[in-house]
Amino acid sequence: MWRRYLMWFAHEHVDFRHAEMNSILSLFNIPIKFIEKPSVIRPYWIVELPSEECVKKIASRSVLLKNCIELWSRAKTVSQLHKNLKGSVENSTGEWIIGDSEHDGISDSHLCPKELIESCCSVKSSFKIEVETFCKHFTMKEKVEKIETFSYLPLEGPVKLKNPDVTLAYLEFYGVDPNNVPEEPHDVFFGKWVVDGQRDLIQVHSLKKRQFIGNTSMDAQLSIIMANQAQVRRADLVLDPFVGSGSLLVPAAHFGAHVWGSDIDFMMLHARTRPTRVGQKVRTKDESIRGNMRQYGIESQYLDVVVSDFSMPMWRPDLKFDAIITDPPYGVREPTERIGIDREQYSLSEEHMVNHIPAKVEYGLPHIYRDLLNFAARHLQLGRRLVCWYPLVREEYKEAQLPSHPCFKLVSNSEQVLSKLTARRLLTYEKVHDDVSQETVEPNDASYNFREKYFSVGEETRRERKERKAEELATNPLWRAAKNRENAT
Ligand SMILES: C[S@@+](CC[C@H](N)C(=O)[O-])C[C@H]1O[C@@H](n2cnc3c(N)ncnc32)[C@H](O)[C@@H]1O
């Protein structure tokens, strides 16, 4: 039965909220109705969903969702919220009653059916009421006072703080600007807590406690978002062709996929690079991608990793993956290289072949993404997804610069700001055609070089900072006096 819910999100990675939720909704084929237009300045959505089971499915995946509440009342003022709830307790129609005082398209006085409240109030149901406030802190005593204002609810069961049968939630929203907190909340909500999202998984998979990490390991939260946007399902076959320390394989395996990776860096795949943690001199024996999988109890999902240059893929032509999730090198913290030699007409004698370590040449970003999309066109199942990061200089960004391919539709594109000047975008492509799978597409802008831009804008800002500092000093009277004294002696 369709019910109204309040979906409360973590107020971070806001640009990824829609992308993650849309992926999960389409993964489980769940329809959604927005009761209020979602906005990035609010950490919640008010929606209607077909059943509690659907809510639980969404929460079983989303890392950006904090929790979901079956919404009994929502108002713009505390007194209106109580008026609504009291009205609901007496509402004998068994229907939602929507009042006529409109705010942002939502009624200020809607009454939920009495039965909804009564179903939680039996003598046998233990309960507790939780108070959450956003952008304003209250002491425990103040929270208890708020709880006591709900004493008119016909709750007959015992109060139980740990694992009660019913958790009721009261939420006050004071906006998102900590420097401008109003006296009274902008919005207040009351309802029955249904389920939490996957925020705990961020701690469980935290890089701080992971056995093996590298310099460019992806943090747990973003890795989970990527697995969700790739719509990873149980028994999928998932590949990361720039696997590094394997952090993107972790959530994919957690969600039940069989995971596989490749990387050009032998030392990284054998966990023999210099330790990443400050103060650690040598890597321990347990450090490996497999060790991480064992740490999280998902070793059975781990197929293996293989040392391989992505520009020379080694996969059987008919092999298909269900998802490709990857973070290619940007050329800043790790080189963008492929096997090759600049000299023309180079040949190697038989005797040198045995111990030969191949030379490497530059593997520019446009060529990496060209190869990635061409590879995915050949090796991804139709209807499935490629999820990858793309670094760029913010002020130069144009959507047209993003890699494209006739076999793929770009279904989401979210920005993570890295510095004032640079960002990376998480791109999610869905494979929409198979018929042009052999087509090789050249990059949109073959000369795009993020590394060069990164260091040139970095240089510029370093120079600007130096000049600004010098200017500040020169206009500082204390500094001028000290300088004059220095010159005088
Ligand atoms: C940004 S890092 C990926 C980090 C990874 N997500 C992790 O969790 O550690 C990019 C990786 O691409 C690898 N790489 C660079 N050039 C490559 C190539 N030609 N073929 C395959 N891998 C390559 C690097 O060795 C590096 O490990």
PDB file of N, CA, C and O and ligand atoms in Angstrom, residues 207 210 212-219 223 240-249 262-266 268-269 308-312 325-330 334-339 363 368 424, ligand 1:
ATOM      1  N   LEU A 207      38.980   3.000   5.339  1.00  0.00           N
ATOM      2  CA  LEU A 207      40.385   2.796   4.943  1.00  0.00           C
ATOM      3  C   LEU A 207      41.305   2.807   6.160  1.00  0.00           C
ATOM      4  O   LEU A 207      42.371   2.216   6.150  1.00  0.00           O
ATOM      5  N   ARG A 210      41.554  -0.677   7.210  1.00  0.00           N
ATOM      6  CA  ARG A 210      41.760  -1.706   6.175  1.00  0.00           C
ATOM      7  C   ARG A 210      43.210  -2.169   6.165  1.00  0.00           C
ATOM      8  O   ARG A 210      44.129  -1.354   6.260  1.00  0.00           O
ATOM      9  N   PHE A 212      45.169  -3.462   3.738  1.00  0.00           N
ATOM     10  CA  PHE A 212      46.021  -3.050   2.624  1.00  0.00           C
ATOM     11  C   PHE A 212      45.405  -1.849   1.904  1.00  0.00           C
ATOM     12  O   PHE A 212      44.293  -1.922   1.399  1.00  0.00           O
ATOM     13  N   ILE A 213      46.148  -0.750   1.910  1.00  0.00           N
ATOM     14  CA  ILE A 213      45.700   0.421   1.140  1.00  0.00           C
ATOM     15  C   ILE A 213      46.878   0.955   0.321  1.00  0.00           C
ATOM     16  O   ILE A 213      48.042   0.666   0.631  1.00  0.00           O
ATOM     17  N   GLY A 214      46.576   1.726  -0.696  1.00  0.00           N
ATOM     18  CA  GLY A 214      47.607   2.379  -1.498  1.00  0.00           C
ATOM     19  C   GLY A 214      47.383   3.884  -1.455  1.00  0.00           C
ATOM     20  O   GLY A 214      46.429   4.353  -0.820  1.00  0.00           O
ATOM     21  N   ASN A 215      48.251   4.614  -2.169  1.00  0.00           N
ATOM     22  CA  ASN A 215      48.152   6.083  -2.141  1.00  0.00           C
ATOM     23  C   ASN A 215      46.875   6.614  -2.758  1.00  0.00           C
ATOM     24  O   ASN A 215      46.457   7.721  -2.470  1.00  0.00           O
ATOM     25  N   THR A 216      46.282   5.837  -3.661  1.00  0.00           N
ATOM     26  CA  THR A 216      45.088   6.340  -4.351  1.00  0.00           C
ATOM     27  C   THR A 216      43.854   5.480  -4.051  1.00  0.00           C
ATOM     28  O   THR A 216      42.906   5.464  -4.846  1.00  0.00           O
ATOM     29  N   SER A 217      43.869   4.790  -2.914  1.00  0.00           N
ATOM     30  CA  SER A 217      42.686   3.985  -2.550  1.00  0.00           C
ATOM     31  C   SER A 217      41.485   4.910  -2.435  1.00  0.00           C
ATOM     32  O   SER A 217      41.581   5.998  -1.864  1.00  0.00           O
ATOM     33  N   MET A 218      40.349   4.438  -2.918  1.00  0.00           N
ATOM     34  CA  MET A 218      39.109   5.242  -2.869  1.00  0.00           C
ATOM     35  C   MET A 218      38.447   5.047  -1.516  1.00  0.00           C
ATOM     36  O   MET A 218      38.412   3.934  -0.996  1.00  0.00           O
ATOM     37  N   ASP A 219      37.938   6.142  -0.933  1.00  0.00           N
ATOM     38  CA  ASP A 219      37.327   5.989   0.392  1.00  0.00           C
ATOM     39  C   ASP A 219      36.064   5.133   0.315  1.00  0.00           C
ATOM     40  O   ASP A 219      35.470   4.961  -0.753  1.00  0.00           O
ATOM     41  N   SER A 223      33.247   4.516  -2.778  1.00  0.00           N
ATOM     42  CA  SER A 223      33.287   3.188  -3.420  1.00  0.00           C
ATOM     43  C   SER A 223      31.905   2.541  -3.388  1.00  0.00           C
ATOM     44  O   SER A 223      31.485   1.896  -4.355  1.00  0.00           O
ATOM     45  N   ASP A 240      37.379  -4.207 -12.410  1.00  0.00           N
ATOM     46  CA  ASP A 240      38.054  -2.908 -12.320  1.00  0.00           C
ATOM     47  C   ASP A 240      39.380  -3.046 -13.067  1.00  0.00           C
ATOM     48  O   ASP A 240      40.297  -3.700 -12.588  1.00  0.00           O
ATOM     49  N   PRO A 241      39.503  -2.441 -14.262  1.00  0.00           N
ATOM     50  CA  PRO A 241      40.725  -2.614 -15.052  1.00  0.00           C
ATOM     51  C   PRO A 241      41.892  -1.721 -14.602  1.00  0.00           C
ATOM     52  O   PRO A 241      42.977  -1.816 -15.159  1.00  0.00           O
ATOM     53  N   PHE A 242      41.660  -0.829 -13.620  1.00  0.00           N
ATOM     54  CA  PHE A 242      42.752  -0.030 -13.036  1.00  0.00           C
ATOM     55  C   PHE A 242      42.645  -0.242 -11.517  1.00  0.00           C
ATOM     56  O   PHE A 242      42.419   0.695 -10.760  1.00  0.00           O
ATOM     57  N   VAL A 243      42.844  -1.475 -11.108  1.00  0.00           N
ATOM     58  CA  VAL A 243      42.354  -1.901  -9.793  1.00  0.00           C
ATOM     59  C   VAL A 243      43.176  -1.382  -8.605  1.00  0.00           C
ATOM     60  O   VAL A 243      42.645  -1.243  -7.507  1.00  0.00           O
ATOM     61  N   GLY A 244      44.475  -1.083  -8.815  1.00  0.00           N
ATOM     62  CA  GLY A 244      45.306  -0.571  -7.717  1.00  0.00           C
ATOM     63  C   GLY A 244      45.197  -1.458  -6.493  1.00  0.00           C
ATOM     64  O   GLY A 244      45.445  -2.672  -6.556  1.00  0.00           O
ATOM     65  N   SER A 245      44.789  -0.874  -5.354  1.00  0.00           N
ATOM     66  CA  SER A 245      44.698  -1.644  -4.111  1.00  0.00           C
ATOM     67  C   SER A 245      43.338  -2.336  -3.972  1.00  0.00           C
ATOM     68  O   SER A 245      43.050  -2.918  -2.921  1.00  0.00           O
ATOM     69  N   GLY A 246      42.500  -2.226  -4.972  1.00  0.00           N
ATOM     70  CA  GLY A 246      41.254  -3.016  -4.995  1.00  0.00           C
ATOM     71  C   GLY A 246      40.095  -2.429  -4.211  1.00  0.00           C
ATOM     72  O   GLY A 246      39.111  -3.124  -3.953  1.00  0.00           O
ATOM     73  N   SER A 247      40.161  -1.124  -3.889  1.00  0.00           N
ATOM     74  CA  SER A 247      39.092  -0.592  -3.028  1.00  0.00           C
ATOM     75  C   SER A 247      37.711  -0.590  -3.696  1.00  0.00           C
ATOM     76  O   SER A 247      36.707  -0.664  -2.999  1.00  0.00           O
ATOM     77  N   LEU A 248      37.663  -0.527  -5.024  1.00  0.00           N
ATOM     78  CA  LEU A 248      36.353  -0.512  -5.672  1.00  0.00           C
ATOM     79  C   LEU A 248      35.740  -1.912  -5.749  1.00  0.00           C
ATOM     80  O   LEU A 248      34.538  -2.057  -5.972  1.00  0.00           O
ATOM     81  N   LEU A 249      36.600  -2.918  -5.554  1.00  0.00           N
ATOM     82  CA  LEU A 249      36.076  -4.288  -5.583  1.00  0.00           C
ATOM     83  C   LEU A 249      35.354  -4.629  -4.283  1.00  0.00           C
ATOM     84  O   LEU A 249      34.494  -5.509  -4.245  1.00  0.00           O
ATOM     85  N   SER A 262      42.519  -5.758 -12.786  1.00  0.00           N
ATOM     86  CA  SER A 262      43.821  -5.801 -13.435  1.00  0.00           C
ATOM     87  C   SER A 262      44.473  -4.431 -13.293  1.00  0.00           C
ATOM     88  O   SER A 262      43.793  -3.419 -13.075  1.00  0.00           O
ATOM     89  N   ASP A 263      45.801  -4.430 -13.362  1.00  0.00           N
ATOM     90  CA  ASP A 263      46.551  -3.180 -13.189  1.00  0.00           C
ATOM     91  C   ASP A 263      47.935  -3.400 -13.770  1.00  0.00           C
ATOM     92  O   ASP A 263      48.462  -4.517 -13.757  1.00  0.00           O
ATOM     93  N   ILE A 264      48.520  -2.318 -14.254  1.00  0.00           N
ATOM     94  CA  ILE A 264      49.858  -2.429 -14.864  1.00  0.00           C
ATOM     95  C   ILE A 264      50.961  -2.555 -13.800  1.00  0.00           C
ATOM     96  O   ILE A 264      52.064  -3.022 -14.084  1.00  0.00           O
ATOM     97  N   ASP A 265      50.630  -2.171 -12.569  1.00  0.00           N
ATOM     98  CA  ASP A 265      51.659  -2.052 -11.538  1.00  0.00           C
ATOM     99  C   ASP A 265      51.833  -3.361 -10.765  1.00  0.00           C
ATOM    100  O   ASP A 265      51.076  -3.677  -9.834  1.00  0.00           O
ATOM    101  N   PHE A 266      52.882  -4.111 -11.125  1.00  0.00           N
ATOM    102  CA  PHE A 266      53.183  -5.395 -10.486  1.00  0.00           C
ATOM    103  C   PHE A 266      53.379  -5.203  -8.984  1.00  0.00           C
ATOM    104  O   PHE A 266      52.871  -5.969  -8.173  1.00  0.00           O
ATOM    105  N   MET A 268      52.246  -2.931  -6.949  1.00  0.00           N
ATOM    106  CA  MET A 268      50.997  -2.635  -6.240  1.00  0.00           C
ATOM    107  C   MET A 268      50.182  -3.916  -6.051  1.00  0.00           C
ATOM    108  O   MET A 268      49.720  -4.223  -4.956  1.00  0.00           O
ATOM    109  N   LEU A 269      50.042  -4.677  -7.138  1.00  0.00           N
ATOM    110  CA  LEU A 269      49.222  -5.897  -7.034  1.00  0.00           C
ATOM    111  C   LEU A 269      49.853  -6.912  -6.084  1.00  0.00           C
ATOM    112  O   LEU A 269      49.143  -7.737  -5.507  1.00  0.00           O
ATOM    113  N   SER A 308      48.394  -6.385 -15.923  1.00  0.00           N
ATOM    114  CA  SER A 308      48.108  -6.242 -17.352  1.00  0.00           C
ATOM    115  C   SER A 308      48.008  -4.771 -17.718  1.00  0.00           C
ATOM    116  O   SER A 308      47.505  -3.954 -16.946  1.00  0.00           O
ATOM    117  N   ASP A 309      48.502  -4.448 -18.906  1.00  0.00           N
ATOM    118  CA  ASP A 309      48.392  -3.079 -19.417  1.00  0.00           C
ATOM    119  C   ASP A 309      47.029  -2.950 -20.102  1.00  0.00           C
ATOM    120  O   ASP A 309      46.732  -3.701 -21.033  1.00  0.00           O
ATOM    121  N   PHE A 310      46.223  -1.990 -19.647  1.00  0.00           N
ATOM    122  CA  PHE A 310      44.855  -1.884 -20.178  1.00  0.00           C
ATOM    123  C   PHE A 310      44.825  -1.562 -21.671  1.00  0.00           C
ATOM    124  O   PHE A 310      43.852  -1.879 -22.356  1.00  0.00           O
ATOM    125  N   SER A 311      45.900  -0.933 -22.168  1.00  0.00           N
ATOM    126  CA  SER A 311      45.887  -0.599 -23.599  1.00  0.00           C
ATOM    127  C   SER A 311      46.037  -1.857 -24.459  1.00  0.00           C
ATOM    128  O   SER A 311      45.904  -1.798 -25.673  1.00  0.00           O
ATOM    129  N   MET A 312      46.369  -2.983 -23.810  1.00  0.00           N
ATOM    130  CA  MET A 312      46.487  -4.247 -24.556  1.00  0.00           C
ATOM    131  C   MET A 312      45.620  -5.288 -23.865  1.00  0.00           C
ATOM    132  O   MET A 312      46.141  -6.201 -23.226  1.00  0.00           O
ATOM    133  N   ILE A 325      33.712  -0.963 -13.026  1.00  0.00           N
ATOM    134  CA  ILE A 325      33.769   0.140 -12.056  1.00  0.00           C
ATOM    135  C   ILE A 325      35.236   0.497 -11.910  1.00  0.00           C
ATOM    136  O   ILE A 325      36.032  -0.370 -11.542  1.00  0.00           O
ATOM    137  N   THR A 326      35.581   1.748 -12.197  1.00  0.00           N
ATOM    138  CA  THR A 326      37.017   2.017 -12.203  1.00  0.00           C
ATOM    139  C   THR A 326      37.383   3.482 -11.969  1.00  0.00           C
ATOM    140  O   THR A 326      36.555   4.377 -12.159  1.00  0.00           O
ATOM    141  N   ASP A 327      38.620   3.681 -11.569  1.00  0.00           N
ATOM    142  CA  ASP A 327      39.181   5.008 -11.362  1.00  0.00           C
ATOM    143  C   ASP A 327      40.531   5.040 -12.089  1.00  0.00           C
ATOM    144  O   ASP A 327      41.555   4.700 -11.510  1.00  0.00           O
ATOM    145  N   PRO A 328      40.515   5.437 -13.359  1.00  0.00           N
ATOM    146  CA  PRO A 328      41.769   5.424 -14.129  1.00  0.00           C
ATOM    147  C   PRO A 328      42.780   6.425 -13.569  1.00  0.00           C
ATOM    148  O   PRO A 328      42.411   7.326 -12.800  1.00  0.00           O
ATOM    149  N   PRO A 329      44.056   6.285 -13.928  1.00  0.00           N
ATOM    150  CA  PRO A 329      45.056   7.222 -13.390  1.00  0.00           C
ATOM    151  C   PRO A 329      44.859   8.624 -13.968  1.00  0.00           C
ATOM    152  O   PRO A 329      44.480   8.756 -15.128  1.00  0.00           O
ATOM    153  N   TYR A 330      45.102   9.655 -13.143  1.00  0.00           N
ATOM    154  CA  TYR A 330      44.948  11.037 -13.638  1.00  0.00           C
ATOM    155  C   TYR A 330      46.312  11.626 -14.038  1.00  0.00           C
ATOM    156  O   TYR A 330      46.371  12.727 -14.542  1.00  0.00           O
ATOM    157  N   GLU A 334      49.828   9.198  -9.697  1.00  0.00           N
ATOM    158  CA  GLU A 334      50.378   7.998 -10.321  1.00  0.00           C
ATOM    159  C   GLU A 334      50.507   8.287 -11.807  1.00  0.00           C
ATOM    160  O   GLU A 334      49.738   9.072 -12.361  1.00  0.00           O
ATOM    161  N   PRO A 335      51.536   7.720 -12.469  1.00  0.00           N
ATOM    162  CA  PRO A 335      51.732   8.057 -13.887  1.00  0.00           C
ATOM    163  C   PRO A 335      50.653   7.449 -14.777  1.00  0.00           C
ATOM    164  O   PRO A 335      50.050   6.438 -14.426  1.00  0.00           O
ATOM    165  N   THR A 336      50.382   8.122 -15.909  1.00  0.00           N
ATOM    166  CA  THR A 336      49.498   7.533 -16.920  1.00  0.00           C
ATOM    167  C   THR A 336      50.420   6.935 -17.988  1.00  0.00           C
ATOM    168  O   THR A 336      50.962   7.657 -18.818  1.00  0.00           O
ATOM    169  N   GLU A 337      50.596   5.636 -17.901  1.00  0.00           N
ATOM    170  CA  GLU A 337      51.577   4.986 -18.777  1.00  0.00           C
ATOM    171  C   GLU A 337      51.003   3.729 -19.395  1.00  0.00           C
ATOM    172  O   GLU A 337      50.124   3.098 -18.828  1.00  0.00           O
ATOM    173  N   ARG A 338      51.571   3.403 -20.538  1.00  0.00           N
ATOM    174  CA  ARG A 338      51.276   2.097 -21.128  1.00  0.00           C
ATOM    175  C   ARG A 338      52.572   1.541 -21.700  1.00  0.00           C
ATOM    176  O   ARG A 338      53.559   2.289 -21.852  1.00  0.00           O
ATOM    177  N   ILE A 339      52.539   0.276 -22.002  1.00  0.00           N
ATOM    178  CA  ILE A 339      53.754  -0.333 -22.540  1.00  0.00           C
ATOM    179  C   ILE A 339      53.970   0.164 -23.968  1.00  0.00           C
ATOM    180  O   ILE A 339      53.019   0.215 -24.759  1.00  0.00           O
ATOM    181  N   TYR A 363      50.377   7.532 -21.626  1.00  0.00           N
ATOM    182  CA  TYR A 363      49.053   7.008 -22.001  1.00  0.00           C
ATOM    183  C   TYR A 363      48.072   8.106 -21.599  1.00  0.00           C
ATOM    184  O   TYR A 363      47.560   8.135 -20.485  1.00  0.00           O
ATOM    185  N   ILE A 368      43.055   6.849 -22.688  1.00  0.00           N
ATOM    186  CA  ILE A 368      42.579   5.911 -21.666  1.00  0.00           C
ATOM    187  C   ILE A 368      41.057   5.784 -21.745  1.00  0.00           C
ATOM    188  O   ILE A 368      40.505   4.688 -21.766  1.00  0.00           O
ATOM    189  N   ARG A 424      36.635  16.113  -9.811  1.00  0.00           N
ATOM    190  CA  ARG A 424      36.474  14.930 -10.660  1.00  0.00           C
ATOM    191  C   ARG A 424      34.991  14.629 -10.716  1.00  0.00           C
ATOM    192  O   ARG A 424      34.243  14.983  -9.810  1.00  0.00           O
TER     193      ARG A 424
HETATM  194  C1  LIG B   1      43.702   6.020  -9.466  1.00  0.00           C
HETATM  195  S1  LIG B   1      44.570   4.539  -9.376  1.00  0.00           S
HETATM  196  C2  LIG B   1      43.329   3.404  -8.941  1.00  0.00           C
HETATM  197  C3  LIG B   1      43.246   3.240  -7.476  1.00  0.00           C
HETATM  198  C4  LIG B   1      42.333   2.137  -7.079  1.00  0.00           C
HETATM  199  N1  LIG B   1      40.939   2.491  -7.303  1.00  0.00           N
HETATM  200  C5  LIG B   1      42.567   1.754  -5.643  1.00  0.00           C
HETATM  201  O1  LIG B   1      41.603   1.520  -4.935  1.00  0.00           O
HETATM  202  O2  LIG B   1      43.706   1.657  -5.189  1.00  0.00           O
HETATM  203  C6  LIG B   1      44.908   4.157 -11.039  1.00  0.00           C
HETATM  204  C7  LIG B   1      45.587   2.825 -11.253  1.00  0.00           C
HETATM  205  O3  LIG B   1      45.761   2.663 -12.637  1.00  0.00           O
HETATM  206  C8  LIG B   1      46.946   1.896 -12.841  1.00  0.00           C
HETATM  207  N2  LIG B   1      47.387   2.073 -14.232  1.00  0.00           N
HETATM  208  C9  LIG B   1      48.054   3.129 -14.778  1.00  0.00           C
HETATM  209  N3  LIG B   1      48.274   2.899 -16.090  1.00  0.00           N
HETATM  210  C10 LIG B   1      47.734   1.686 -16.369  1.00  0.00           C
HETATM  211  C11 LIG B   1      47.644   0.895 -17.548  1.00  0.00           C
HETATM  212  N4  LIG B   1      48.163   1.295 -18.709  1.00  0.00           N
HETATM  213  N5  LIG B   1      47.009  -0.309 -17.470  1.00  0.00           N
HETATM  214  C12 LIG B   1      46.480  -0.745 -16.309  1.00  0.00           C
HETATM  215  N6  LIG B   1      46.557  -0.053 -15.164  1.00  0.00           N
HETATM  216  C13 LIG B   1      47.178   1.148 -15.185  1.00  0.00           C
HETATM  217  C14 LIG B   1      47.896   2.469 -11.813  1.00  0.00           C
HETATM  218  O4  LIG B   1      48.916   1.520 -11.542  1.00  0.00           O
HETATM  219  C15 LIG B   1      46.975   2.713 -10.630  1.00  0.00           C
HETATM  220  O5  LIG B   1      46.990   1.631  -9.743  1.00  0.00           O
END
